[in-house]
XYZ file of C-alpha atoms in Angstrom:
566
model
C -31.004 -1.987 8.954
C -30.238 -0.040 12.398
C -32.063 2.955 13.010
C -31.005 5.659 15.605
C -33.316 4.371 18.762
C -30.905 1.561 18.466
C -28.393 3.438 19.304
C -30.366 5.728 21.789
C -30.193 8.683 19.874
C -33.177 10.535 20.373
C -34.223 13.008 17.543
C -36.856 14.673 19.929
C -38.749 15.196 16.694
C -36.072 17.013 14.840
C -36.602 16.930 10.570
C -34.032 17.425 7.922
C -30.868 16.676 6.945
C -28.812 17.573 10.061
C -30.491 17.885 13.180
C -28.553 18.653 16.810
C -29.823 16.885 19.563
C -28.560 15.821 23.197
C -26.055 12.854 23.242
C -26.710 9.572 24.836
C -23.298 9.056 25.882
C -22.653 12.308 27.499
C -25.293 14.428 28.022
C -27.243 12.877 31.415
C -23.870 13.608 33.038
C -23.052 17.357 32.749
C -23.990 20.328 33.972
C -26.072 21.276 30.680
C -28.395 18.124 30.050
C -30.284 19.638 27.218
C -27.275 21.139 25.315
C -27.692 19.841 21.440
C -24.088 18.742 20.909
C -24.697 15.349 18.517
C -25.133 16.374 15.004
C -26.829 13.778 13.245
C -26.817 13.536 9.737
C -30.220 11.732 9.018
C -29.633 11.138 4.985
C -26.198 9.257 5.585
C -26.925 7.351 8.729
C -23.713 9.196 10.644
C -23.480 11.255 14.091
C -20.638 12.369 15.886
C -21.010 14.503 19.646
C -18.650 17.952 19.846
C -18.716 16.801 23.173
C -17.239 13.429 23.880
C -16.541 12.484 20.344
C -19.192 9.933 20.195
C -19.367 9.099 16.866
C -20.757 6.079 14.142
C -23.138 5.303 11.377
C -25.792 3.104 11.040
C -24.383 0.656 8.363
C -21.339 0.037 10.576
C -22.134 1.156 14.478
C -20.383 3.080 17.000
C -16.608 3.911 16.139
C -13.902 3.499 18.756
C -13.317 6.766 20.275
C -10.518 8.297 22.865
C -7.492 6.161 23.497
C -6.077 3.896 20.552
C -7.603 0.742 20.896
C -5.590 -2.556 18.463
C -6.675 -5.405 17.261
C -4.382 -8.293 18.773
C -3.626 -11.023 16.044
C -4.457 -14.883 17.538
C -0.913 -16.557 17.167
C -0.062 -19.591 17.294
C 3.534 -20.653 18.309
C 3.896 -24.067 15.968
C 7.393 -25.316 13.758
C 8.420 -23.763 10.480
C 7.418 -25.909 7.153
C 9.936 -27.107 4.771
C 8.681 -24.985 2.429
C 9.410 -21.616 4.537
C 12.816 -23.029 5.812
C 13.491 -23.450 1.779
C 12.574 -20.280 0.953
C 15.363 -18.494 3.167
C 17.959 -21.475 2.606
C 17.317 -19.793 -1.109
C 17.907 -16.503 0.346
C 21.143 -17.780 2.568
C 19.345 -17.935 6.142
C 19.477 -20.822 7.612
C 16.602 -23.165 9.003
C 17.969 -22.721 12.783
C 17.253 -18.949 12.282
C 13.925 -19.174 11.329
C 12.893 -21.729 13.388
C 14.048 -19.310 16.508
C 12.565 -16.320 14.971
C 9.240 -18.386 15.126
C 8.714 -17.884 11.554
C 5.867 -19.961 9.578
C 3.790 -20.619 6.812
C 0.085 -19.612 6.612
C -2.774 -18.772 4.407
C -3.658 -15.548 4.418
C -6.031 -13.072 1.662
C -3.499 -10.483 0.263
C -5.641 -7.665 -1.397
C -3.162 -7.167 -4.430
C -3.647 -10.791 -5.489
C -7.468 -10.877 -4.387
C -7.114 -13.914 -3.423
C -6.319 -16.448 -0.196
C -2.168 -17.524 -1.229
C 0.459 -19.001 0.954
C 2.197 -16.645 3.168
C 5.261 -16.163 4.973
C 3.855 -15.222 8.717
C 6.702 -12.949 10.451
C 5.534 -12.102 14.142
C 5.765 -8.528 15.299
C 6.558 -9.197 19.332
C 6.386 -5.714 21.815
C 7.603 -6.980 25.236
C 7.412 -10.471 24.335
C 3.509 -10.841 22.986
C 2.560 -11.020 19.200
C 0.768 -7.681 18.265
C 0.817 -7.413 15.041
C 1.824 -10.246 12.265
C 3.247 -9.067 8.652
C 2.006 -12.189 5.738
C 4.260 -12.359 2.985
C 3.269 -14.430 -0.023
C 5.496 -16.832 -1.197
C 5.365 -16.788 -4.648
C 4.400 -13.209 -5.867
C 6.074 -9.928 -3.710
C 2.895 -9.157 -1.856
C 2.153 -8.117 1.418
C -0.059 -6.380 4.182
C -0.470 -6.926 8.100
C -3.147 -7.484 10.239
C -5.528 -4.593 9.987
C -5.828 -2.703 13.192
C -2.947 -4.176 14.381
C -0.541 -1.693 16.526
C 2.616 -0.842 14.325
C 5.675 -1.448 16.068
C 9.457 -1.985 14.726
C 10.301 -5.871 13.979
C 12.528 -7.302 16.319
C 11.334 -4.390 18.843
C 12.249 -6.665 21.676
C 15.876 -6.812 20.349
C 17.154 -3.413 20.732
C 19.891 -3.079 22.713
C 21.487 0.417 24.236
C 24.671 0.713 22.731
C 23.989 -0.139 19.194
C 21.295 -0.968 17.171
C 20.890 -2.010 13.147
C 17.871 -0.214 11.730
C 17.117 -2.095 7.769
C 14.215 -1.604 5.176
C 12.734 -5.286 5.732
C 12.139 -8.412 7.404
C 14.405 -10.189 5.219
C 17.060 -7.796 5.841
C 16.504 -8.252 9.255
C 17.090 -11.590 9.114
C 20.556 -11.661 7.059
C 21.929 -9.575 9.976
C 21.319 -12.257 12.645
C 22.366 -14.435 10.090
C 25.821 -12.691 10.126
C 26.073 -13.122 13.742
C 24.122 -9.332 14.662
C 21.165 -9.356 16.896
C 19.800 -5.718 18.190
C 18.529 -5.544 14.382
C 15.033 -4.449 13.429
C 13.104 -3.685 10.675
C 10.521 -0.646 9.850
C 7.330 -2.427 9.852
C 6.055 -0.537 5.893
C 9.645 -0.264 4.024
C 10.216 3.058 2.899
C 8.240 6.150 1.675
C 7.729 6.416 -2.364
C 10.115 9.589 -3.237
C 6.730 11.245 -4.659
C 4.806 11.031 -1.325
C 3.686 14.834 -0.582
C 2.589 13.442 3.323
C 4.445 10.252 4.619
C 3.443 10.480 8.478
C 1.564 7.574 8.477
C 4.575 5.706 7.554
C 6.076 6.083 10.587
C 3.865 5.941 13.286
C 5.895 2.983 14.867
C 8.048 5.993 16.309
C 5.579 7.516 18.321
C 5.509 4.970 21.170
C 5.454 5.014 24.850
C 8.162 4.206 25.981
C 10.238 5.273 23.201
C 11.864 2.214 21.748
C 15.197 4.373 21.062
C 15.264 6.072 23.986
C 18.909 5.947 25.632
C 20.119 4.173 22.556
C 23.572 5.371 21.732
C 24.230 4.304 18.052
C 21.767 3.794 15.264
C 23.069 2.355 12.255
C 20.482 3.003 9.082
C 21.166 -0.320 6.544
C 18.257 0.610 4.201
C 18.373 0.249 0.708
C 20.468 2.090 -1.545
C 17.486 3.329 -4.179
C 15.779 6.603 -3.822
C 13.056 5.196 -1.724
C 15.445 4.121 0.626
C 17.562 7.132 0.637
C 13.946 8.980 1.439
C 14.059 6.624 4.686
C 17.142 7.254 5.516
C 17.252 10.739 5.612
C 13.780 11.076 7.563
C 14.825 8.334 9.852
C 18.321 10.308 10.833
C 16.134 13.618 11.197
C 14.088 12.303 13.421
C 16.236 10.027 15.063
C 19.245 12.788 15.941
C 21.804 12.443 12.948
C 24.044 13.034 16.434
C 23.553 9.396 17.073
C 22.833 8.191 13.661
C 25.476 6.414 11.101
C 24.343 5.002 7.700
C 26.012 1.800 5.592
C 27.232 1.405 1.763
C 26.615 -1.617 0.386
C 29.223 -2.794 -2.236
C 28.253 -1.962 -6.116
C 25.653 -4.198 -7.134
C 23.721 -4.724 -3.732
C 21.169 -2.120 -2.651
C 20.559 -4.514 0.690
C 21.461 -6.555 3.274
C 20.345 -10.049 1.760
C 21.683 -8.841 -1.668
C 25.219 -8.585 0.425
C 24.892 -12.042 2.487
C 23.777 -13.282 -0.401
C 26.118 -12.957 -2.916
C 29.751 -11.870 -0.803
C 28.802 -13.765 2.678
C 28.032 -12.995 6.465
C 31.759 -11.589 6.951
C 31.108 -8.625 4.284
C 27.794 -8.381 5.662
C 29.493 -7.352 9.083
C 31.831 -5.497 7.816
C 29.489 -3.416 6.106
C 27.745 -2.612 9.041
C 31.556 -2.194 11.095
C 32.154 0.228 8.393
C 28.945 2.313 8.923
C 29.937 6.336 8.567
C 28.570 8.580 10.931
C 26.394 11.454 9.185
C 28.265 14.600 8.806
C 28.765 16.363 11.684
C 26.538 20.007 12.139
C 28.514 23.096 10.544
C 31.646 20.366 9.447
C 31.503 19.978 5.479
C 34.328 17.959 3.910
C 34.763 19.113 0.233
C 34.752 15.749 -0.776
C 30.911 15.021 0.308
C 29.765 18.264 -1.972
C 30.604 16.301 -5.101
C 27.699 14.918 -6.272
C 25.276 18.070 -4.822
C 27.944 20.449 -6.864
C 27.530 18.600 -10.224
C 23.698 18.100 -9.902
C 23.232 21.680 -9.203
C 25.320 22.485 -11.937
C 23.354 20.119 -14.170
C 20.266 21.003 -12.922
C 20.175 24.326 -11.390
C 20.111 25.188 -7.618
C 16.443 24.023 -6.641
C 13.833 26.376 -5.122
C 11.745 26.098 -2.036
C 8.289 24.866 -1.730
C 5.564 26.881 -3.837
C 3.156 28.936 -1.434
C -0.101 28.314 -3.498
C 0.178 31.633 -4.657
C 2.212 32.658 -7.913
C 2.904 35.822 -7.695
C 4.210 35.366 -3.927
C 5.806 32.201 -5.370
C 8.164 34.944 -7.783
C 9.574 36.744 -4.552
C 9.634 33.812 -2.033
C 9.251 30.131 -1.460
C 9.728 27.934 1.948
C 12.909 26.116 2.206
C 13.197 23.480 5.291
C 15.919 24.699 7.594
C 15.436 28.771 7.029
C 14.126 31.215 9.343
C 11.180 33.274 8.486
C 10.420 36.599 10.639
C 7.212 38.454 9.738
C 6.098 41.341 11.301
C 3.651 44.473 10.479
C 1.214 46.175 12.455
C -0.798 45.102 15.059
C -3.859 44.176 13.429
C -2.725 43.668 9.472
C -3.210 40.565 9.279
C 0.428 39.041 9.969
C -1.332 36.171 12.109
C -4.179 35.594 9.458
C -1.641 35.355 6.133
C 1.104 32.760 8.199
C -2.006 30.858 8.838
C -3.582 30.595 5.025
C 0.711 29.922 4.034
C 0.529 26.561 6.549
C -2.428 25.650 5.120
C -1.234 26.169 1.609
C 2.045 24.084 2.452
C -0.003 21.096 4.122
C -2.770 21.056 1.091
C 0.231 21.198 -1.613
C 3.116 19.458 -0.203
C 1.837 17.444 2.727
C 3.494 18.981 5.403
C 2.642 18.869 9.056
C 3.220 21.774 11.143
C 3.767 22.768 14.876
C 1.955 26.271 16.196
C 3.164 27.874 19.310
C 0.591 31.322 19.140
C -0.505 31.908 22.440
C -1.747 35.845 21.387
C -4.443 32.631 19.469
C -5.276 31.043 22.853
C -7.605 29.700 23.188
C -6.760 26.789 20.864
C -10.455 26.196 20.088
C -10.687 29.818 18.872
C -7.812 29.577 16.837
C -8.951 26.151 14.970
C -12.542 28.370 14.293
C -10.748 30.620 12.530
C -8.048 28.210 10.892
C -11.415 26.225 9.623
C -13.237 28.534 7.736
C -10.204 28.758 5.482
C -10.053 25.239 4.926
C -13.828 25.043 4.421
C -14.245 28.598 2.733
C -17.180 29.297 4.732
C -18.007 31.265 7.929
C -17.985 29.271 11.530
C -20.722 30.909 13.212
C -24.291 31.696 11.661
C -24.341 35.486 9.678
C -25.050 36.857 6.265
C -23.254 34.025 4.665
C -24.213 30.571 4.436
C -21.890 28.941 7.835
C -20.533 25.545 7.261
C -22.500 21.883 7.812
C -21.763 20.103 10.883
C -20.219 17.355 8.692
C -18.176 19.858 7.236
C -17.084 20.720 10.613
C -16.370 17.179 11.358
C -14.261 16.524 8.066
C -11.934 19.879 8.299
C -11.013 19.169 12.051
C -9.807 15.568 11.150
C -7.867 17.556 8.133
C -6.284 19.673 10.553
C -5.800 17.035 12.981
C -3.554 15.302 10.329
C -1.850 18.650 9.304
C -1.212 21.049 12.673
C -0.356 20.315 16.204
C -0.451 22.923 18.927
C 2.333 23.848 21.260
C 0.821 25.750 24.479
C 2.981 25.065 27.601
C 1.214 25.634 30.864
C 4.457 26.507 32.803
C 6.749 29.172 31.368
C 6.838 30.064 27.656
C 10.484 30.206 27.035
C 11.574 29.619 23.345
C 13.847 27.218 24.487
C 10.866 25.131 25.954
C 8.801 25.886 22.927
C 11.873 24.060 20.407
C 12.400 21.350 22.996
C 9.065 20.503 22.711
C 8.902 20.677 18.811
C 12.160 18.444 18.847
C 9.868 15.530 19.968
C 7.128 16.535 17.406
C 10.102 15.751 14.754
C 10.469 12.455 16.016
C 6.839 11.168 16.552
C 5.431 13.106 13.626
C 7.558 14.638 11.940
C 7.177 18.067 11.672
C 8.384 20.331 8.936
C 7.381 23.540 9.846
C 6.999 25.547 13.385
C 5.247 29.131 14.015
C 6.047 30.885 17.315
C 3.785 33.511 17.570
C 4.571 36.393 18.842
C 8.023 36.891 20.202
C 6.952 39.709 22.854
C 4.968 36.881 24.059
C 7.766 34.833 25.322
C 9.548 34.886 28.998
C 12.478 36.819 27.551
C 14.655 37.029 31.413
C 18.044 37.399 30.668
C 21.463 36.829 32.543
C 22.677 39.800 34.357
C 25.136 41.770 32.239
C 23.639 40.851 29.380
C 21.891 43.246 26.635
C 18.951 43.284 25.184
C 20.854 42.973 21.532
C 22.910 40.688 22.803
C 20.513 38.198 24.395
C 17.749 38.847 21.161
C 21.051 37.825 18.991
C 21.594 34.427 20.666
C 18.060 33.346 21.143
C 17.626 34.160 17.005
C 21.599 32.034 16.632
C 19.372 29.390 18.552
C 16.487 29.262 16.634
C 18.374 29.136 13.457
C 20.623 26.297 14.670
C 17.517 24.229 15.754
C 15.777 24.911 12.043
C 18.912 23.712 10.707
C 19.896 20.634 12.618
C 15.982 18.994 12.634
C 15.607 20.799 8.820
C 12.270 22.204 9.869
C 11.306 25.893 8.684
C 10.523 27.987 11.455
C 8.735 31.045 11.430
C 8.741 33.715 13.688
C 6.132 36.689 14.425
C 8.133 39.955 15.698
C 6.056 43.026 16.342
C 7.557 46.767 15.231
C 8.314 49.187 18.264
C 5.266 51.750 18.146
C 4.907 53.906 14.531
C 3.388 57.036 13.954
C 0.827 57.866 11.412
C 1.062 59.618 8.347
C -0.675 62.341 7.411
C -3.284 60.709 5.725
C -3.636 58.820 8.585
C -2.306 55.577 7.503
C 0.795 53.679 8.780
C 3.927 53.315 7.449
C 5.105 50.179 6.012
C 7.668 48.673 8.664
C 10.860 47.275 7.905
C 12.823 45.022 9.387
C 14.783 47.042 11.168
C 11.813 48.811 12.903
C 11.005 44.966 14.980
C 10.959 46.160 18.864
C 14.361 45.077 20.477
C 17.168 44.875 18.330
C 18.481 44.693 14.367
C 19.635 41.103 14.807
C 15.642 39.735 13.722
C 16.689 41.361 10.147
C 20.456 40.639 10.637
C 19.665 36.830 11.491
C 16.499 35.944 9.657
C 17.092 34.154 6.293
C 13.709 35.765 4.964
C 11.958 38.911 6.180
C 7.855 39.587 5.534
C 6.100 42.648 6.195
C 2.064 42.403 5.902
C 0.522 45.797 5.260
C -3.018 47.046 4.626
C -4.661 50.334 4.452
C -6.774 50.001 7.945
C -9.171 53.190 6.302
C -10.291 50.840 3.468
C -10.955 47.499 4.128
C -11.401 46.304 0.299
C -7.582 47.110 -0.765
C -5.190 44.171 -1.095
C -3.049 43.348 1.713
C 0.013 43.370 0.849
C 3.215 41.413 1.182
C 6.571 43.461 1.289
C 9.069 40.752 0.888
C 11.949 42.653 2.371
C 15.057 40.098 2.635
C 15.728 36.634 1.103
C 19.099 35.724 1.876
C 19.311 32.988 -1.026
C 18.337 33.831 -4.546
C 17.293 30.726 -5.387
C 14.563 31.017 -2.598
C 13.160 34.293 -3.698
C 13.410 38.058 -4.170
C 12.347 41.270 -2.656
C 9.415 42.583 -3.668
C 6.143 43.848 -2.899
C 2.587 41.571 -3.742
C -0.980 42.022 -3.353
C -3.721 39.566 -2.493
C -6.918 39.794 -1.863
C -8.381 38.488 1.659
C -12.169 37.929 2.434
C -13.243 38.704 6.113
C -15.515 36.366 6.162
C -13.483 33.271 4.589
C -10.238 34.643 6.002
C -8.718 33.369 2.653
C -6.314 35.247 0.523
C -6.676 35.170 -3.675
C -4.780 36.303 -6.210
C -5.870 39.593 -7.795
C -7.966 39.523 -11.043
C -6.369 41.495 -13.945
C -9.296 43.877 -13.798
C -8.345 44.494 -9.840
C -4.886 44.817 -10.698
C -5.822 47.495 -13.624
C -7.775 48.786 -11.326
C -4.777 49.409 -8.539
């Protein structure tokens, strides 16, 4: 068993559980030697530096750290077997195919079967060299890929710039070339299950440098006709630019490409894919395509937006992806604090993934303090209350790592850089929410001529466009122009209409949150004034309480006793 000196971690006499000491890796060359930044948790054998992000246990050693490092599968270039060149002659591709594709047979253990069967080996190629391999087992539908293997698109090296076929699967893939196509490929994990709250990691193979799409004029999307493909195909056209992006129906009775070569020929195969209808074009709705989303909603009901986590804000407003949220209040409510605890809500219930763009939060490190002691539930720095565990740390900066990405551009914050920027988020992660945060702290220079209305009214026609067109929910913090106390020395509660620079942010907005509190007692609620929901299936006006704890900075519902109580 491996202790710590084998790893030169020096515990300089520290006892109990966690101990902070200096890291090997780091320490001997900065400025600070001595500073403590390796927590080392002695009862599980783990440490990871705040530093460097050292980090390992002593069961399985040092992790990889920094930039991605993959394993690289040893491949062998050798003939197909009759066997595998049987197989697809089953399937209707024929031997030359595979034997070009450099398809072959080999063992390999598939988890699901628990055992070591004969696979199909397809080869995963990224400029020409093997770097990842997907096994296929010949009898049974079971498969995997090398673990720690880069994910990349099959066929990668086949995209061509003026068209290429996008399917669901290798085999797919290969009934296109069979029909005489070749800038096919395949997504290397088939499609997202239609239950999947948080489905980033199924398309990773997006995020690459250099973009394998970039400058490509036509996508076609041939996936699968079931729900799971459907899933795919939407998500794929999102993030791909539905601008560029055409999808394929197969004839009744196929959901796929091999089902088609299969069972009408290559020729319907192609014209399938000749046939291949653009998406609808932004703001252009044919009557025609409403059919089936008229009779499901009136079979079904029109469907609400996402639940917030918290029912009684759930009764006066939900999130919907494409909508505009603008939130204002005071300075110093709490507007900032409750759109926080909401993303956090939306990423723990739904798995959604969310781009911030709050520079009144800079720095970033400050805001992710203040975002973690809601997802731990316990203070960040040491006080009256218990602070979290360094492994605690640890696990809710990975969570947040998964679930929030942070827009802070070091040349001029104009909104327009801000949703360029979140337009490549879409693609490489797709994001379904955005916060921009606050909009006084924007570069807001405007043509000459133009008005302040006029030029608030465009950028808000903008925004809403953008939330539409990439379907993610954006919302936007707006403060009120000044407000005078009342006489019992409290503010009013603003409105809409009261947001510094014009009536278009309530005009515009699909939703419109005030967050109020009485600044002269810190234990009332905070309440939510939901002031305009455009869409009564998303919500209502209203007004709700919660309760928030300073120290968590988490909001709760009320207790009926607290609620008598009001």
């Amino acid at each position: 068993m491996n202790t710590f000196a084998d790893f030169k971690i020096d515990l300089h006499g520290g006892s109990g559980i966690e101990v902070t000491t200096t890291c090997p890796q780091c320490s001997a060359k900065r400025k600070n030697s001595k500073a403590k930044c390796l927590s080392v948790n002695t009862e599980k054998g783990v440490w990871v530096c705040h530093h460097c992000d050292w980090r390992g246990t002593l069961k399985a050693g040092e992790e990889q750290t920094g930039r991605k490092i993959y394993t690289r599968p040893v491949w062998t270039e050798s003939p197909p077997s009759d066997a595998v060149l049987a197989w697809f002659v089953a399937r209707g591709i024929l031997p030359e195919i595979i034997a070009r594709e450099g398809i072959v047979r080999q063992t390999a253990y598939m988890p699901q079967l628990e055992d070591d069967v004969a696979c199909i080996a397809f080869p995963y190629r990224k400029q020409g060299v093997v770097v990842n391999v997907k096994y296929r087992a010949m009898q049974e539908k079971a498969f995997r890929q090398v673990s720690g293997a880069e994910k990349i698109l099959y066929r990668q090296d086949k995209i061509a710039r003026d068209q290429v076929v996008i399917v669901e699967g290798e085999i797919d893939a290969l009934s296109l070339v069979q029909s005489g196509l070749d800038s096919v490929v395949s997504v290397p994990d088939g499609a997202p299950a239609v239950t999947s709250k948080n489905y980033a990691s199924k398309f990773t193979y997006l995020d690459q440098e250099p973009d394998p799409f970039d400058g490509v004029e036509k996508i076609i999307l041939a996936v699968d006709s079931d729900e799971p493909g459907q899933v795919l195909q939407h998500e794929l056209g999102r993030r791909l630019g539905t601008d560029r992006c055409y999808f394929v129906t197969w004839p009744k009775g196929c959901k796929d490409a091999n089902e088609v070569l299969v069972a009408h020929g290559a020729s319907v195969l192609r014209t399938c894919i000749a046939q291949a209808q653009p998406f609808p074009v932004q703001d252009v709705v044919n009557v025609r395509d409403l059919t089936e989303s008229i009779f499901s909603r009136y079979r079904k009901g029109v469907p609400r937006g996402l639940l917030t986590g918290w029912p009684s804000i759930d009764h006066h407003y939900t999130v919907q992806a494409g909508q505009l949220t603008v939130i204002t209040g005071i300075p110093g409510h709490g507007k900032s604090e409750w759109l926080d605890a909401l993303v956090l809500n939306l990423a723990t219930l739904h798995g959604w993934r969310i781009a911030v763009c709050s520079p009144e939060n800079s720095p970033v490190e400050l805001h992710c303090e203040k975002l973690l002691e809601k997802v731990i539930g316990a203070p960040f720095y040491p006080g009256a209350t218990e602070r979290m565990s360094p492994a605690e740390v640890d696990a809710g900066m990975l969570w947040l790592d998964e679930h929030l990405t942070f827009i802070m551009p070091e040349d001029a914050l104009t909104i327009a850089g801000v949703l360029a920027r979140a337009q490549i988020l879409v693609r490489r992660l797709g994001i379904r929410g955005l916060i921009i945060d606050p909009f006084n702290e924007f570069d807001h220079t405007r043509p000459r001529g133009q008005t302040e209305t006029e030029y608030i009214g465009e950028t808000l026609s903008a925004i809403k466009r953008w939330a539409r067109r990439w379907q993610v929910h954006v919302w936007l913090v707006a403060h009120p122009q000044k407000l005078f106390r009342r006489e019992d020395g409290t503010y009013p509660v603003p409105t809409p209409w009261d947001i510094n620079g014009s009536a278009n942010f309530r005009n515009k907005a699909d939703n419109c949150l005030t967050i109020w509190r009485n600044e002269a007692c810190e234990d009332d609620p905070v309440q939510v004034h939901v002031q305009k929901v455009r869409f009564k299936n998303i919500g209502r006006i209203g007004v709700v309480e919660l309760k928030w704890n300073r120290v968590t900075g988490r909001y709760r519902e009320l207790t009926p006793e607290e609620m008598q109580h009001e």
